Amino acid sequence: MKLVLLGADGQLGWDLRRALAPLGQLLALSRTMEGGDLSCMTDMARTIRQFYPDVIVNAAAYTAVDLAESQPEVAHAINGRAPGELAEIACGLGAWLVHYSTDYVFDGSGNTPWRETDAPRPLNVYGESKLEGEQAIRESGCRHLIFRTSWVFGRRGNNFIRTILRLADERDFMRIVDDQIGAPTGAALLADASAHAIRTAAHRPGVNGLYNLAASGETSWYDYARFIIDIAEKQGIRLKLSARGISPVTTAEYPTPAIRPLNSRLDTHRFTETFDLRLPPWESGVASTVTELLDGRSC
Ligand SMILES: NC(=O)c1ccc[n+]([C@@H]2O[C@H](COP(=O)([O-])OP(=O)(O)OC[C@H]3O[C@@H](n4cnc5c(N)ncnc54)[C@H](OP(=O)(O)O)[C@@H]3O)[C@@H](O)[C@H]2O)c1
């Protein structure tokens, strides 16, 4: 099997390098490499066609949720139009396109987990642009796997765990939003589950479609932050911030340029049943990543 990976230096891309490598010949492209920039589709198309992959995995995206409010053109170009062009390339090659989307396609109403069949209604530019990308892929008719995920963290790149650990060294008090609910999902879990799904798709083309893919369980950003500090404390790491120093605030009390959905729960039954996998609780992935990030740090 030949695979092209786009966005190979991102949080997810970094773990996909590892998880996809055993599947076959892997061409891993990051934005700065020849043919790796989604805003230069002519170069990218040439690079992909020359390689002639069986699978194109797109982990690249414009992920600056707040900045997207003031840069809607860029967000729509990278998250909306480029995936549609990738889908055209995949169609022409008869390749699969694996793509990632977000809980932010939903408006966050209610408190039940969103299903793939629920009507999306994004609240912000990032969500709109990601929805545009999903729709372009689905309308193209190419064979695809689209995974909607949430609250991604990894060992690399910027994410909530790194931010909390950094701020915990600097402050003894922090206010964190308590009314947005979702499941922190590890890039490693996403990458391993993607590799399994790609293997399955190779001999069961009927699995083509859209899936929610996130760790099991749910939490708020506030409880998530306390969990991170708790793990660090249990390891004897000395921080300025203790779990008691974190206080809850509502989304309304903490305005940001982009409106965030309150309910980011994703129903993952379609994924687990189709691919016969179990998605572990969010706590296990977060605990191991916190431990890895703190590894080597003195107490
Ligand atoms: N992070 C989350 O919480 C979250 C939640 C739900 C869904 N998702 C989705 O999950 C996927 C992976 O996200 P992630 O967390 O791994 O994001 P990430 O760490 O921000 O990685 C995205 C990668 O895309 C690259 N990129 C940006 N613009 C590009 C362009 N024009 N051409 C090529 N590459 C470009 C970035 O490169 P630079 O670093 O050079 O900009 C970065 O390496 C994305 O589809 C995202 O929308 C993420």
PDB file of N, CA, C and O and ligand atoms in Angstrom, residues 6-13 29-32 36-40 44 58-64 78-79 99-104 126 130 147-153 156-158 187 190 221, ligand 1:
ATOM      1  N   LEU A   6      -0.384  14.302   4.735  1.00  0.00           N
ATOM      2  CA  LEU A   6      -0.261  15.766   4.697  1.00  0.00           C
ATOM      3  C   LEU A   6      -0.377  16.314   6.119  1.00  0.00           C
ATOM      4  O   LEU A   6      -1.149  15.779   6.927  1.00  0.00           O
ATOM      5  N   GLY A   7       0.360  17.366   6.403  1.00  0.00           N
ATOM      6  CA  GLY A   7       0.330  17.921   7.762  1.00  0.00           C
ATOM      7  C   GLY A   7       1.129  17.064   8.725  1.00  0.00           C
ATOM      8  O   GLY A   7       0.782  16.943   9.908  1.00  0.00           O
ATOM      9  N   ALA A   8       2.237  16.508   8.235  1.00  0.00           N
ATOM     10  CA  ALA A   8       2.980  15.501   9.013  1.00  0.00           C
ATOM     11  C   ALA A   8       3.675  16.062  10.249  1.00  0.00           C
ATOM     12  O   ALA A   8       4.137  15.299  11.088  1.00  0.00           O
ATOM     13  N   ASP A   9       3.753  17.393  10.368  1.00  0.00           N
ATOM     14  CA  ASP A   9       4.401  17.971  11.555  1.00  0.00           C
ATOM     15  C   ASP A   9       3.409  18.467  12.607  1.00  0.00           C
ATOM     16  O   ASP A   9       3.806  19.019  13.625  1.00  0.00           O
ATOM     17  N   GLY A  10       2.122  18.289  12.368  1.00  0.00           N
ATOM     18  CA  GLY A  10       1.112  18.707  13.345  1.00  0.00           C
ATOM     19  C   GLY A  10       1.008  17.693  14.473  1.00  0.00           C
ATOM     20  O   GLY A  10       1.681  16.655  14.456  1.00  0.00           O
ATOM     21  N   GLN A  11       0.153  17.985  15.442  1.00  0.00           N
ATOM     22  CA  GLN A  11      -0.049  17.052  16.571  1.00  0.00           C
ATOM     23  C   GLN A  11      -0.421  15.664  16.073  1.00  0.00           C
ATOM     24  O   GLN A  11       0.192  14.664  16.402  1.00  0.00           O
ATOM     25  N   LEU A  12      -1.471  15.622  15.265  1.00  0.00           N
ATOM     26  CA  LEU A  12      -1.960  14.336  14.748  1.00  0.00           C
ATOM     27  C   LEU A  12      -0.998  13.777  13.703  1.00  0.00           C
ATOM     28  O   LEU A  12      -0.704  12.569  13.704  1.00  0.00           O
ATOM     29  N   GLY A  13      -0.511  14.662  12.826  1.00  0.00           N
ATOM     30  CA  GLY A  13       0.397  14.218  11.768  1.00  0.00           C
ATOM     31  C   GLY A  13       1.610  13.504  12.334  1.00  0.00           C
ATOM     32  O   GLY A  13       2.072  12.497  11.803  1.00  0.00           O
ATOM     33  N   LEU A  29       4.456  14.519   4.161  1.00  0.00           N
ATOM     34  CA  LEU A  29       4.709  15.899   3.722  1.00  0.00           C
ATOM     35  C   LEU A  29       4.259  16.884   4.790  1.00  0.00           C
ATOM     36  O   LEU A  29       3.156  16.763   5.334  1.00  0.00           O
ATOM     37  N   SER A  30       5.106  17.859   5.074  1.00  0.00           N
ATOM     38  CA  SER A  30       4.694  18.953   5.943  1.00  0.00           C
ATOM     39  C   SER A  30       4.614  20.222   5.095  1.00  0.00           C
ATOM     40  O   SER A  30       5.069  20.240   3.954  1.00  0.00           O
ATOM     41  N   ARG A  31       4.068  21.271   5.668  1.00  0.00           N
ATOM     42  CA  ARG A  31       3.762  22.481   4.916  1.00  0.00           C
ATOM     43  C   ARG A  31       4.983  23.062   4.178  1.00  0.00           C
ATOM     44  O   ARG A  31       4.866  23.560   3.067  1.00  0.00           O
ATOM     45  N   THR A  32       6.162  22.970   4.833  1.00  0.00           N
ATOM     46  CA  THR A  32       7.348  23.605   4.257  1.00  0.00           C
ATOM     47  C   THR A  32       8.028  22.746   3.183  1.00  0.00           C
ATOM     48  O   THR A  32       8.970  23.197   2.546  1.00  0.00           O
ATOM     49  N   GLY A  36       3.873  20.172  -0.186  1.00  0.00           N
ATOM     50  CA  GLY A  36       3.193  19.903   1.087  1.00  0.00           C
ATOM     51  C   GLY A  36       2.282  21.013   1.580  1.00  0.00           C
ATOM     52  O   GLY A  36       1.712  20.923   2.669  1.00  0.00           O
ATOM     53  N   ASP A  37       2.130  22.080   0.749  1.00  0.00           N
ATOM     54  CA  ASP A  37       1.347  23.239   1.201  1.00  0.00           C
ATOM     55  C   ASP A  37      -0.041  23.241   0.558  1.00  0.00           C
ATOM     56  O   ASP A  37      -0.167  23.305  -0.665  1.00  0.00           O
ATOM     57  N   LEU A  38      -1.058  23.177   1.405  1.00  0.00           N
ATOM     58  CA  LEU A  38      -2.446  23.128   0.906  1.00  0.00           C
ATOM     59  C   LEU A  38      -2.863  24.425   0.219  1.00  0.00           C
ATOM     60  O   LEU A  38      -3.911  24.463  -0.423  1.00  0.00           O
ATOM     61  N   SER A  39      -2.075  25.487   0.395  1.00  0.00           N
ATOM     62  CA  SER A  39      -2.433  26.726  -0.308  1.00  0.00           C
ATOM     63  C   SER A  39      -1.770  26.799  -1.686  1.00  0.00           C
ATOM     64  O   SER A  39      -1.956  27.766  -2.405  1.00  0.00           O
ATOM     65  N   CYS A  40      -0.980  25.772  -2.045  1.00  0.00           N
ATOM     66  CA  CYS A  40      -0.380  25.682  -3.398  1.00  0.00           C
ATOM     67  C   CYS A  40      -0.823  24.353  -4.002  1.00  0.00           C
ATOM     68  O   CYS A  40      -0.021  23.406  -4.099  1.00  0.00           O
ATOM     69  N   MET A  44       0.995  20.591  -4.959  1.00  0.00           N
ATOM     70  CA  MET A  44       0.597  19.412  -4.180  1.00  0.00           C
ATOM     71  C   MET A  44       0.034  18.328  -5.095  1.00  0.00           C
ATOM     72  O   MET A  44       0.380  17.145  -4.963  1.00  0.00           O
ATOM     73  N   ASN A  58      -5.124  13.343   5.160  1.00  0.00           N
ATOM     74  CA  ASN A  58      -4.970  14.785   5.356  1.00  0.00           C
ATOM     75  C   ASN A  58      -5.110  15.187   6.819  1.00  0.00           C
ATOM     76  O   ASN A  58      -6.217  15.347   7.334  1.00  0.00           O
ATOM     77  N   ALA A  59      -3.954  15.331   7.481  1.00  0.00           N
ATOM     78  CA  ALA A  59      -3.962  15.798   8.875  1.00  0.00           C
ATOM     79  C   ALA A  59      -3.666  17.293   8.938  1.00  0.00           C
ATOM     80  O   ALA A  59      -3.542  17.856  10.025  1.00  0.00           O
ATOM     81  N   ALA A  60      -3.520  17.939   7.781  1.00  0.00           N
ATOM     82  CA  ALA A  60      -3.234  19.376   7.751  1.00  0.00           C
ATOM     83  C   ALA A  60      -4.532  20.159   7.865  1.00  0.00           C
ATOM     84  O   ALA A  60      -5.559  19.753   7.326  1.00  0.00           O
ATOM     85  N   ALA A  61      -4.483  21.258   8.569  1.00  0.00           N
ATOM     86  CA  ALA A  61      -5.673  22.106   8.715  1.00  0.00           C
ATOM     87  C   ALA A  61      -5.271  23.450   9.280  1.00  0.00           C
ATOM     88  O   ALA A  61      -4.201  23.598   9.889  1.00  0.00           O
ATOM     89  N   TYR A  62      -6.148  24.411   9.073  1.00  0.00           N
ATOM     90  CA  TYR A  62      -6.014  25.713   9.740  1.00  0.00           C
ATOM     91  C   TYR A  62      -6.760  25.552  11.064  1.00  0.00           C
ATOM     92  O   TYR A  62      -7.987  25.435  11.078  1.00  0.00           O
ATOM     93  N   THR A  63      -6.018  25.507  12.186  1.00  0.00           N
ATOM     94  CA  THR A  63      -6.635  25.152  13.467  1.00  0.00           C
ATOM     95  C   THR A  63      -6.695  26.305  14.479  1.00  0.00           C
ATOM     96  O   THR A  63      -7.035  26.073  15.641  1.00  0.00           O
ATOM     97  N   ALA A  64      -6.347  27.504  14.027  1.00  0.00           N
ATOM     98  CA  ALA A  64      -6.378  28.658  14.945  1.00  0.00           C
ATOM     99  C   ALA A  64      -7.821  29.162  15.046  1.00  0.00           C
ATOM    100  O   ALA A  64      -8.236  30.050  14.292  1.00  0.00           O
ATOM    101  N   ILE A  78      -8.082  26.697   3.312  1.00  0.00           N
ATOM    102  CA  ILE A  78      -7.328  25.514   3.776  1.00  0.00           C
ATOM    103  C   ILE A  78      -8.264  24.398   4.250  1.00  0.00           C
ATOM    104  O   ILE A  78      -8.043  23.216   3.966  1.00  0.00           O
ATOM    105  N   ASN A  79      -9.303  24.768   4.976  1.00  0.00           N
ATOM    106  CA  ASN A  79     -10.186  23.749   5.576  1.00  0.00           C
ATOM    107  C   ASN A  79     -11.384  23.405   4.698  1.00  0.00           C
ATOM    108  O   ASN A  79     -12.013  22.359   4.886  1.00  0.00           O
ATOM    109  N   HIS A  99      -9.659  12.032   6.151  1.00  0.00           N
ATOM    110  CA  HIS A  99      -9.699  13.447   6.507  1.00  0.00           C
ATOM    111  C   HIS A  99     -10.266  13.588   7.926  1.00  0.00           C
ATOM    112  O   HIS A  99     -11.024  12.730   8.383  1.00  0.00           O
ATOM    113  N   TYR A 100      -9.911  14.697   8.587  1.00  0.00           N
ATOM    114  CA  TYR A 100     -10.348  14.898   9.971  1.00  0.00           C
ATOM    115  C   TYR A 100     -11.202  16.151  10.088  1.00  0.00           C
ATOM    116  O   TYR A 100     -10.905  17.177   9.480  1.00  0.00           O
ATOM    117  N   SER A 101     -12.272  16.042  10.866  1.00  0.00           N
ATOM    118  CA  SER A 101     -13.128  17.187  11.109  1.00  0.00           C
ATOM    119  C   SER A 101     -13.387  17.303  12.615  1.00  0.00           C
ATOM    120  O   SER A 101     -12.666  16.697  13.410  1.00  0.00           O
ATOM    121  N   THR A 102     -14.376  18.039  12.971  1.00  0.00           N
ATOM    122  CA  THR A 102     -14.455  18.519  14.359  1.00  0.00           C
ATOM    123  C   THR A 102     -15.874  18.537  14.925  1.00  0.00           C
ATOM    124  O   THR A 102     -16.855  18.664  14.187  1.00  0.00           O
ATOM    125  N   ASP A 103     -15.951  18.454  16.240  1.00  0.00           N
ATOM    126  CA  ASP A 103     -17.213  18.665  16.967  1.00  0.00           C
ATOM    127  C   ASP A 103     -17.735  20.090  16.753  1.00  0.00           C
ATOM    128  O   ASP A 103     -18.909  20.363  16.992  1.00  0.00           O
ATOM    129  N   TYR A 104     -16.858  21.022  16.331  1.00  0.00           N
ATOM    130  CA  TYR A 104     -17.272  22.416  16.151  1.00  0.00           C
ATOM    131  C   TYR A 104     -18.173  22.611  14.935  1.00  0.00           C
ATOM    132  O   TYR A 104     -18.582  23.734  14.656  1.00  0.00           O
ATOM    133  N   TYR A 126     -14.148  28.732  12.013  1.00  0.00           N
ATOM    134  CA  TYR A 126     -13.418  27.461  11.934  1.00  0.00           C
ATOM    135  C   TYR A 126     -14.398  26.305  11.676  1.00  0.00           C
ATOM    136  O   TYR A 126     -14.176  25.485  10.773  1.00  0.00           O
ATOM    137  N   LYS A 130     -14.558  23.881   8.366  1.00  0.00           N
ATOM    138  CA  LYS A 130     -14.379  22.429   8.448  1.00  0.00           C
ATOM    139  C   LYS A 130     -15.594  21.709   7.856  1.00  0.00           C
ATOM    140  O   LYS A 130     -15.458  20.677   7.206  1.00  0.00           O
ATOM    141  N   PHE A 147     -13.198  11.575   9.818  1.00  0.00           N
ATOM    142  CA  PHE A 147     -13.314  11.362  11.265  1.00  0.00           C
ATOM    143  C   PHE A 147     -13.513  12.695  11.971  1.00  0.00           C
ATOM    144  O   PHE A 147     -12.616  13.547  11.939  1.00  0.00           O
ATOM    145  N   ARG A 148     -14.655  12.834  12.596  1.00  0.00           N
ATOM    146  CA  ARG A 148     -14.891  14.026  13.425  1.00  0.00           C
ATOM    147  C   ARG A 148     -14.375  13.741  14.823  1.00  0.00           C
ATOM    148  O   ARG A 148     -14.791  12.765  15.442  1.00  0.00           O
ATOM    149  N   THR A 149     -13.502  14.599  15.301  1.00  0.00           N
ATOM    150  CA  THR A 149     -12.950  14.361  16.624  1.00  0.00           C
ATOM    151  C   THR A 149     -13.038  15.619  17.480  1.00  0.00           C
ATOM    152  O   THR A 149     -13.608  16.635  17.044  1.00  0.00           O
ATOM    153  N   SER A 150     -12.499  15.558  18.705  1.00  0.00           N
ATOM    154  CA  SER A 150     -12.657  16.688  19.625  1.00  0.00           C
ATOM    155  C   SER A 150     -11.432  16.832  20.524  1.00  0.00           C
ATOM    156  O   SER A 150     -10.762  15.865  20.844  1.00  0.00           O
ATOM    157  N   TRP A 151     -11.147  18.061  20.910  1.00  0.00           N
ATOM    158  CA  TRP A 151     -10.204  18.391  21.989  1.00  0.00           C
ATOM    159  C   TRP A 151      -8.891  17.588  21.870  1.00  0.00           C
ATOM    160  O   TRP A 151      -8.489  16.887  22.807  1.00  0.00           O
ATOM    161  N   VAL A 152      -8.240  17.714  20.727  1.00  0.00           N
ATOM    162  CA  VAL A 152      -7.072  16.885  20.434  1.00  0.00           C
ATOM    163  C   VAL A 152      -5.834  17.349  21.216  1.00  0.00           C
ATOM    164  O   VAL A 152      -5.566  18.550  21.312  1.00  0.00           O
ATOM    165  N   PHE A 153      -5.113  16.391  21.754  1.00  0.00           N
ATOM    166  CA  PHE A 153      -3.827  16.682  22.393  1.00  0.00           C
ATOM    167  C   PHE A 153      -2.804  15.653  21.918  1.00  0.00           C
ATOM    168  O   PHE A 153      -3.163  14.558  21.498  1.00  0.00           O
ATOM    169  N   ARG A 156       3.275  16.623  20.857  1.00  0.00           N
ATOM    170  CA  ARG A 156       3.930  17.665  20.065  1.00  0.00           C
ATOM    171  C   ARG A 156       2.927  18.769  19.780  1.00  0.00           C
ATOM    172  O   ARG A 156       1.739  18.521  19.717  1.00  0.00           O
ATOM    173  N   GLY A 157       3.405  19.964  19.619  1.00  0.00           N
ATOM    174  CA  GLY A 157       2.523  21.068  19.229  1.00  0.00           C
ATOM    175  C   GLY A 157       1.843  21.701  20.426  1.00  0.00           C
ATOM    176  O   GLY A 157       2.042  21.301  21.578  1.00  0.00           O
ATOM    177  N   ASN A 158       1.034  22.707  20.145  1.00  0.00           N
ATOM    178  CA  ASN A 158       0.338  23.417  21.217  1.00  0.00           C
ATOM    179  C   ASN A 158      -0.957  22.719  21.546  1.00  0.00           C
ATOM    180  O   ASN A 158      -1.703  22.367  20.653  1.00  0.00           O
ATOM    181  N   ALA A 187      -3.806  12.296  20.109  1.00  0.00           N
ATOM    182  CA  ALA A 187      -3.388  12.116  18.716  1.00  0.00           C
ATOM    183  C   ALA A 187      -2.958  10.665  18.483  1.00  0.00           C
ATOM    184  O   ALA A 187      -3.171  10.120  17.389  1.00  0.00           O
ATOM    185  N   LEU A 190      -6.079   8.608  17.910  1.00  0.00           N
ATOM    186  CA  LEU A 190      -6.628   8.917  16.582  1.00  0.00           C
ATOM    187  C   LEU A 190      -5.800   8.259  15.482  1.00  0.00           C
ATOM    188  O   LEU A 190      -6.353   7.722  14.514  1.00  0.00           O
ATOM    189  N   TRP A 221     -13.562  21.543  30.558  1.00  0.00           N
ATOM    190  CA  TRP A 221     -12.175  22.036  30.540  1.00  0.00           C
ATOM    191  C   TRP A 221     -11.667  22.209  31.972  1.00  0.00           C
ATOM    192  O   TRP A 221     -10.492  21.966  32.260  1.00  0.00           O
TER     193      TRP A 221
HETATM  194  N1  LIG B   1      -6.683  20.399  17.794  1.00  0.00           N
HETATM  195  C1  LIG B   1      -7.938  20.098  18.127  1.00  0.00           C
HETATM  196  O1  LIG B   1      -8.370  20.291  19.272  1.00  0.00           O
HETATM  197  C2  LIG B   1      -8.883  19.515  17.111  1.00  0.00           C
HETATM  198  C3  LIG B   1     -10.226  19.258  17.485  1.00  0.00           C
HETATM  199  C4  LIG B   1     -11.083  18.708  16.550  1.00  0.00           C
HETATM  200  C5  LIG B   1     -10.625  18.416  15.278  1.00  0.00           C
HETATM  201  N2  LIG B   1      -9.340  18.691  14.928  1.00  0.00           N
HETATM  202  C6  LIG B   1      -8.888  18.383  13.572  1.00  0.00           C
HETATM  203  O2  LIG B   1      -7.900  17.373  13.646  1.00  0.00           O
HETATM  204  C7  LIG B   1      -6.954  17.542  12.593  1.00  0.00           C
HETATM  205  C8  LIG B   1      -5.547  17.577  13.144  1.00  0.00           C
HETATM  206  O3  LIG B   1      -5.439  18.689  14.029  1.00  0.00           O
HETATM  207  P1  LIG B   1      -4.134  18.928  14.923  1.00  0.00           P
HETATM  208  O4  LIG B   1      -4.600  19.076  16.323  1.00  0.00           O
HETATM  209  O5  LIG B   1      -3.075  17.924  14.617  1.00  0.00           O
HETATM  210  O6  LIG B   1      -3.708  20.375  14.397  1.00  0.00           O
HETATM  211  P2  LIG B   1      -2.294  21.065  14.385  1.00  0.00           P
HETATM  212  O7  LIG B   1      -1.416  20.506  15.438  1.00  0.00           O
HETATM  213  O8  LIG B   1      -2.559  22.527  14.335  1.00  0.00           O
HETATM  214  O9  LIG B   1      -1.695  20.597  12.990  1.00  0.00           O
HETATM  215  C9  LIG B   1      -2.169  21.078  11.781  1.00  0.00           C
HETATM  216  C10 LIG B   1      -1.018  21.026  10.818  1.00  0.00           C
HETATM  217  O10 LIG B   1      -1.496  21.560   9.567  1.00  0.00           O
HETATM  218  C11 LIG B   1      -0.480  22.360   9.057  1.00  0.00           C
HETATM  219  N3  LIG B   1      -0.959  23.335   8.113  1.00  0.00           N
HETATM  220  C12 LIG B   1      -1.585  24.525   8.334  1.00  0.00           C
HETATM  221  N4  LIG B   1      -1.794  25.157   7.179  1.00  0.00           N
HETATM  222  C13 LIG B   1      -1.279  24.358   6.205  1.00  0.00           C
HETATM  223  C14 LIG B   1      -1.174  24.474   4.820  1.00  0.00           C
HETATM  224  N5  LIG B   1      -1.583  25.554   4.153  1.00  0.00           N
HETATM  225  N6  LIG B   1      -0.606  23.458   4.117  1.00  0.00           N
HETATM  226  C15 LIG B   1      -0.122  22.369   4.765  1.00  0.00           C
HETATM  227  N7  LIG B   1      -0.172  22.206   6.092  1.00  0.00           N
HETATM  228  C16 LIG B   1      -0.758  23.202   6.797  1.00  0.00           C
HETATM  229  C17 LIG B   1       0.133  23.036  10.265  1.00  0.00           C
HETATM  230  O11 LIG B   1       1.407  23.512   9.925  1.00  0.00           O
HETATM  231  P3  LIG B   1       1.994  24.822  10.657  1.00  0.00           P
HETATM  232  O12 LIG B   1       2.300  24.384  12.032  1.00  0.00           O
HETATM  233  O13 LIG B   1       3.182  25.147   9.820  1.00  0.00           O
HETATM  234  O14 LIG B   1       0.907  25.857  10.597  1.00  0.00           O
HETATM  235  C18 LIG B   1       0.177  21.880  11.252  1.00  0.00           C
HETATM  236  O15 LIG B   1       1.369  21.122  11.101  1.00  0.00           O
HETATM  237  C19 LIG B   1      -7.375  18.807  11.849  1.00  0.00           C
HETATM  238  O16 LIG B   1      -8.178  18.461  10.750  1.00  0.00           O
HETATM  239  C20 LIG B   1      -8.240  19.554  12.865  1.00  0.00           C
HETATM  240  O17 LIG B   1      -9.170  20.408  12.238  1.00  0.00           O
HETATM  241  C21 LIG B   1      -8.456  19.223  15.825  1.00  0.00           C
END
